[in-house]
Short mmCIF file of C-alpha atoms and ligand atoms in Angstrom, two decimals:
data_model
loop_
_atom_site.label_atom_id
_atom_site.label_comp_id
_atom_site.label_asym_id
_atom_site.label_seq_id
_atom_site.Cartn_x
_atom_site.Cartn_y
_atom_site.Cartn_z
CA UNK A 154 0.00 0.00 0.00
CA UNK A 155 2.63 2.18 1.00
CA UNK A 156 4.48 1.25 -1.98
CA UNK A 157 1.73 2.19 -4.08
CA UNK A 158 0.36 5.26 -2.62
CA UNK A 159 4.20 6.37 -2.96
CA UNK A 160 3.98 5.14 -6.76
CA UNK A 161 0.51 6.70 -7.37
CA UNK A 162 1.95 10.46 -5.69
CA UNK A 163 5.30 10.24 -7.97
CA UNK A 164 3.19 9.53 -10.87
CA UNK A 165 1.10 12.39 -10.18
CA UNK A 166 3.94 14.76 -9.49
CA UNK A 167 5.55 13.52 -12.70
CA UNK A 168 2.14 14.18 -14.39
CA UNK A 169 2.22 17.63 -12.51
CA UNK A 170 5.30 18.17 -14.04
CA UNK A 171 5.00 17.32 -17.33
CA UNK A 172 2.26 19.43 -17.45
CA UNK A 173 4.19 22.74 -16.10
CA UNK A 174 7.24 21.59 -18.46
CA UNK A 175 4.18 21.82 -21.17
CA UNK A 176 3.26 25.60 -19.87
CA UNK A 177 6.77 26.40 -19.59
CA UNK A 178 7.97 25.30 -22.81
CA UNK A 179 4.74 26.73 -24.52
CA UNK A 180 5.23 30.35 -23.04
CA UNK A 181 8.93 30.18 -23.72
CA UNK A 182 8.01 29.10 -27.12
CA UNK A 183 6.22 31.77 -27.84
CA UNK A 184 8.23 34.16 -26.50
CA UNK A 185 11.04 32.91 -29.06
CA UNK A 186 8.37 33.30 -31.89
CA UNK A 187 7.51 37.12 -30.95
CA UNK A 188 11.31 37.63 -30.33
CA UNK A 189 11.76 36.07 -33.96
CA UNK A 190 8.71 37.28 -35.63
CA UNK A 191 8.22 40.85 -34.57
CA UNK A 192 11.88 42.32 -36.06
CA UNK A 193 10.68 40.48 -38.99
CA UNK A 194 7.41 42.32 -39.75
CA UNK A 195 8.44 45.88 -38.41
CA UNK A 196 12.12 45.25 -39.27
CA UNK A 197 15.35 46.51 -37.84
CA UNK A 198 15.88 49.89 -38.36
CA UNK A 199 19.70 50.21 -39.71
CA UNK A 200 20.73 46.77 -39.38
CA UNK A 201 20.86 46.27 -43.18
CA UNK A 202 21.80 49.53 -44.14
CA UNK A 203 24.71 49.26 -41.90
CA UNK A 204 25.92 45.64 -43.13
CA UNK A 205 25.56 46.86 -46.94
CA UNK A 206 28.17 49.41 -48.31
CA UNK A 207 27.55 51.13 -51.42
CA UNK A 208 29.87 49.96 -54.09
CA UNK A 209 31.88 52.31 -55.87
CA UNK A 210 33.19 51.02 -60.10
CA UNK A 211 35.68 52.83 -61.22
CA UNK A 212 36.48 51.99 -64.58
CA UNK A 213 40.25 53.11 -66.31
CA UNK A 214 39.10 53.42 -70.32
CA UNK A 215 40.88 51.43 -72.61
CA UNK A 216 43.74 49.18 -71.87
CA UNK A 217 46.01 46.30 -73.44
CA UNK A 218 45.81 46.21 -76.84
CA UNK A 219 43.73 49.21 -76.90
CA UNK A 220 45.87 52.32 -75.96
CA UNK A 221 43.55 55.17 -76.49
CA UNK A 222 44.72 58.29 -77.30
CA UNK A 223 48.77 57.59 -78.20
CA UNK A 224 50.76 59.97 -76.22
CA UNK A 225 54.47 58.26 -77.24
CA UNK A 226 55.60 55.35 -78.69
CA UNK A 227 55.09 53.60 -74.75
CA UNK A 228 52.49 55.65 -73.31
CA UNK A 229 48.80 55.64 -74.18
CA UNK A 230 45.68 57.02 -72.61
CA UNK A 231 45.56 53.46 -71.20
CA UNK A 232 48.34 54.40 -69.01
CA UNK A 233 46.88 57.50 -67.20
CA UNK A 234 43.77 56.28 -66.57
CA UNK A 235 44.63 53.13 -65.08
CA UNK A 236 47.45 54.96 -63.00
CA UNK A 237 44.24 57.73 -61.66
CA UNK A 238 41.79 55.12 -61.01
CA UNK A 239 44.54 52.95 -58.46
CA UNK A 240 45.31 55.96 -56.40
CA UNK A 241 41.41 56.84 -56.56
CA UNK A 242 41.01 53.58 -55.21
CA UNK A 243 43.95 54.27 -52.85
CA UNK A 244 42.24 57.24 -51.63
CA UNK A 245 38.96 55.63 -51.02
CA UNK A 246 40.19 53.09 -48.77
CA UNK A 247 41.62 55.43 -46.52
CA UNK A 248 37.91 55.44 -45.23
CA UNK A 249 36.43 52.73 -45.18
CA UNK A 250 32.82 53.44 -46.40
CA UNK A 251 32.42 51.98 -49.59
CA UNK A 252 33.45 48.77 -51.11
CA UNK A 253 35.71 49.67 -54.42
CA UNK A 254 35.81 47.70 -57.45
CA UNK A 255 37.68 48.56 -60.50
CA UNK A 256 36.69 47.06 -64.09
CA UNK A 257 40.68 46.43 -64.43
CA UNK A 258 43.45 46.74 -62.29
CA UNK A 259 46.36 46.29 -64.83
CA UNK A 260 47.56 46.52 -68.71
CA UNK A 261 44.92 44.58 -70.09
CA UNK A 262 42.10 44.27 -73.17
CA UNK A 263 38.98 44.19 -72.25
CA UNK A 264 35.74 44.34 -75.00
CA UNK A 265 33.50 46.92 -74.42
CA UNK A 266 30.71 43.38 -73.69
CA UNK A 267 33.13 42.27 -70.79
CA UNK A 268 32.96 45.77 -69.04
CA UNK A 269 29.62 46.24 -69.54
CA UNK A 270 29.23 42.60 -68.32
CA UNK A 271 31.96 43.54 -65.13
CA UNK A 272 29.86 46.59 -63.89
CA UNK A 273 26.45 45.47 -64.08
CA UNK A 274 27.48 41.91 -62.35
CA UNK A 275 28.60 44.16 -59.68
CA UNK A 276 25.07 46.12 -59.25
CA UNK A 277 27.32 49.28 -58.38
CA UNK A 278 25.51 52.25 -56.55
CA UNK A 279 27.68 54.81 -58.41
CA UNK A 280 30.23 54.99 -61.47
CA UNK A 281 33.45 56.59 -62.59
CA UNK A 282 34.46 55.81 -66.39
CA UNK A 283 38.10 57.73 -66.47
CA UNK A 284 38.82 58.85 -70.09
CA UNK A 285 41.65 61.25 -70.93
CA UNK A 286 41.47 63.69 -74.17
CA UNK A 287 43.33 64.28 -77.66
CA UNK A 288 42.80 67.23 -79.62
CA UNK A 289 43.88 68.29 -82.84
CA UNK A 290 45.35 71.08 -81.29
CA UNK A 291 47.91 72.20 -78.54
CA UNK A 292 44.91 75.00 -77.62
CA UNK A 293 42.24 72.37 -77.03
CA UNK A 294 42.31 72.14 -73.33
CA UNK A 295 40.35 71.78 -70.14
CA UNK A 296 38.10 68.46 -68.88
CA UNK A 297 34.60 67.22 -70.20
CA UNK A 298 32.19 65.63 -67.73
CA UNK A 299 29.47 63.24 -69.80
CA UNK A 300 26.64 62.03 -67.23
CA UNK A 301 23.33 60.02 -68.94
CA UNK A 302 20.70 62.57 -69.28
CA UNK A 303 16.62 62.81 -69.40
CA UNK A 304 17.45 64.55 -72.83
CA UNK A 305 18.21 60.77 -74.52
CA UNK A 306 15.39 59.44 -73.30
CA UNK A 307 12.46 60.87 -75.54
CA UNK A 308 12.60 57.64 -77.40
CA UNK A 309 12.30 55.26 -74.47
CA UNK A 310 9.13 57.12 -72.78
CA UNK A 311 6.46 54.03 -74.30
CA UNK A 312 8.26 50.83 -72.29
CA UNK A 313 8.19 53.23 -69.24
CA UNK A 314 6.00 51.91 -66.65
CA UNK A 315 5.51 53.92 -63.17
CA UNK A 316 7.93 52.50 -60.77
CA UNK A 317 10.27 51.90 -63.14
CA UNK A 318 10.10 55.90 -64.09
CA UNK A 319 10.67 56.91 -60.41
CA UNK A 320 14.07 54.24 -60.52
CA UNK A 321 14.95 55.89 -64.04
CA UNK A 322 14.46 59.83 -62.59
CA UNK A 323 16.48 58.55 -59.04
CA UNK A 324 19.21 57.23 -61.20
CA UNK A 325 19.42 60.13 -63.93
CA UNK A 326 19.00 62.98 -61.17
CA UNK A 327 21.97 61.37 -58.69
CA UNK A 328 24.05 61.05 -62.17
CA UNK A 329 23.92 64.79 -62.79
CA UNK A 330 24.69 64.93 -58.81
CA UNK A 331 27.76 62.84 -59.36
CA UNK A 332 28.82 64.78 -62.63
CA UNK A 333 27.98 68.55 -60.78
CA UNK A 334 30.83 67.15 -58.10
CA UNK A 335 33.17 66.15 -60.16
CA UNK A 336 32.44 69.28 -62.06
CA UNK A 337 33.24 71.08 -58.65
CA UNK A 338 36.27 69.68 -57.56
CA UNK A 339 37.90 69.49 -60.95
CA UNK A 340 37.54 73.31 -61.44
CA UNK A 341 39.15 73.76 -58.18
CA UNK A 342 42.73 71.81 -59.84
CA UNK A 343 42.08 72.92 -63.68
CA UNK A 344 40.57 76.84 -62.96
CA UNK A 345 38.30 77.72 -65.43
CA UNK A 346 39.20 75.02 -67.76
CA UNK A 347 35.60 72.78 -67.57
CA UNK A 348 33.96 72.40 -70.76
CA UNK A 349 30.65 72.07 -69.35
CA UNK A 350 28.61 69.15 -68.74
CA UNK A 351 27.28 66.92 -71.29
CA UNK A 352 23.94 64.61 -71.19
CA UNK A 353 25.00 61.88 -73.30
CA UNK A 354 24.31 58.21 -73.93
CA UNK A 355 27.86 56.25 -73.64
CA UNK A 356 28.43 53.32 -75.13
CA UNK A 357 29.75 51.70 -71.78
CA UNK A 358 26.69 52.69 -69.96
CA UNK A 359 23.43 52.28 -72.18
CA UNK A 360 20.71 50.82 -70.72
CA UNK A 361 22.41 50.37 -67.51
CA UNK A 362 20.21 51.69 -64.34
CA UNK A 363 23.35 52.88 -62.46
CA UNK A 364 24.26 56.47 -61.31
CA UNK A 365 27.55 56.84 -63.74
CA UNK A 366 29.70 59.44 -64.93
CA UNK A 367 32.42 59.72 -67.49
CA UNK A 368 34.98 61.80 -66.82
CA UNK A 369 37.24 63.05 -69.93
CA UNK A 370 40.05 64.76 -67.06
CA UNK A 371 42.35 66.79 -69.88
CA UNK A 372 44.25 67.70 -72.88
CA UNK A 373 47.48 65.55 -73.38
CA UNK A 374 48.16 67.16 -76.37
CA UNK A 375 48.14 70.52 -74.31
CA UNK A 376 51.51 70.52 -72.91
CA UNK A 377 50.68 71.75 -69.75
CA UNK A 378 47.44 69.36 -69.02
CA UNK A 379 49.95 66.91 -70.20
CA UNK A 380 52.54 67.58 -67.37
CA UNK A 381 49.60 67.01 -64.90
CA UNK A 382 48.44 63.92 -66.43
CA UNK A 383 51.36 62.55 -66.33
CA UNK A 384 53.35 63.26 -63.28
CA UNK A 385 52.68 61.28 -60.26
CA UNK A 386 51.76 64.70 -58.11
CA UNK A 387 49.49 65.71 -60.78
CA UNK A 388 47.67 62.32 -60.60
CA UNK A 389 47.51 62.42 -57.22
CA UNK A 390 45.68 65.42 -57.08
CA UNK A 391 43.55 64.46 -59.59
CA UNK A 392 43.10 61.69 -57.74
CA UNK A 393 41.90 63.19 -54.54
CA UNK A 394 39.43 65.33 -56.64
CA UNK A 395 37.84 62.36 -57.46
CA UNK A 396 37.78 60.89 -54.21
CA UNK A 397 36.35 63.99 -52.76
CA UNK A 398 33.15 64.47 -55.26
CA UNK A 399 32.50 60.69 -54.31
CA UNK A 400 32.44 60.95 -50.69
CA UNK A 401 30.55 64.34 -50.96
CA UNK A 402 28.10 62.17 -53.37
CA UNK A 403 26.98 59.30 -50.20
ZN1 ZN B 532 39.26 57.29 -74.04
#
């Protein structure tokens, strides 16, 4: 009897038990779910925005077997662009605040499908296509800034469905942002020497959705553009320019 009034009580309390295991596991269940569920619905504030950094392209025109403008029998445009867009790169990691990718990072050829192909894999949140200028003169001189414009688009206005048009005016306005920067800091190395900025359709960026500018920095058939452009203080500074219109751009 003993024995089994002892059994029947530990039963019960193990009943008892399972049963306040069942409560306790329930409520702390749930609390897991609201815990779980509630940043999901209302979301974190900042938590993504702070994980994703904005990814600058800068792309050095031409390269390998394409030398752009010829400056001497060794040196091509190839060489000054590429040489700008590594310090610009330099200068951007110095703070930390955007991820940097560059469409080449050395001598090489690449089609005008492979860059095209290399920027829009990378879904960039701005662009910097880095061009340098021949005239037929010594007097041509100064930089040209070429942004993509609501002036090309005319032609385009059928396929444009709302929502895509407010992506389209975001992207076009923060181009002519970009370009006004550039425009800005530039003047402030080459005085008086900008050629205005140009709403143009580039081959490198058509029917790409990304803020991009293409910057065209000087004369190096102007002999004194051409000591800039090529001298390692000169490129520095131009450099810097850059760097500056980006981070005033974010
Ligand atoms: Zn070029």
């Amino acid at each position: 009897m003993l024995t089994n009034t002892g059994t029947l009580l530990i039963s019960r309390r193990k009943y008892k038990s399972g049963e306040e295991m069942f409560y306790r596991t329930g409520k702390f269940f749930i609390l897991i779910l609201l815990l779980v569920i509630f940043p999901i619905i209302w979301g974190v504030p900042d938590l993504p925005a702070a994980e994703k950094k904005p990814l600058v392209v800068i792309d050095p025109a031409h390269g390998g077997q394409d030398s752009g403008v010829k400056i001497d029998d060794k040196t091509g445009e190839k060489d000054i662009t590429l040489a700008i867009a590594l310090l610009l790169q330099k200068e951007l990691a110095k703070n930390g605040n955007w991820e940097i990718m560059l469409t080449r990072d050395s001598d090489k050829t690449i089609s005008l499908e492979d860059r095209r192909k290399i920027i829009s894999q990378g879904k960039p949140d701005l662009l910097l296509s880095l061009h340098v200028n021949g005239g037929f003169s010594k007097g041509a001189s100064g930089f040209e800034i070429y942004y993509p414009g609501f002036l090309n688009l005319a032609d385009q206005k059928k396929q444009v469905k709302s929502g895509v048009k407010e992506t389209r005016d975001k992207y076009l306005k923060d181009s002519r942002k970009i370009a006004q920067l550039v425009q800005k800091n530039l003047d402030t190395l080459f005085p008086r020497k900008g050629r205005g900025l140009r709403e143009a359709e580039t081959p490198v960026l058509e029917g790409m959705d990304i803020p991009a500018v293409v910057v065209e920095i000087g004369f190096v058939t102007n002999p004194e553009e051409r000591k800039k452009l090529l001298s390692p203080a000169g490129q520095t500074e131009i450099a810097k320019a850059l760097a500056r219109s980006i981070k005033s751009f974010f």
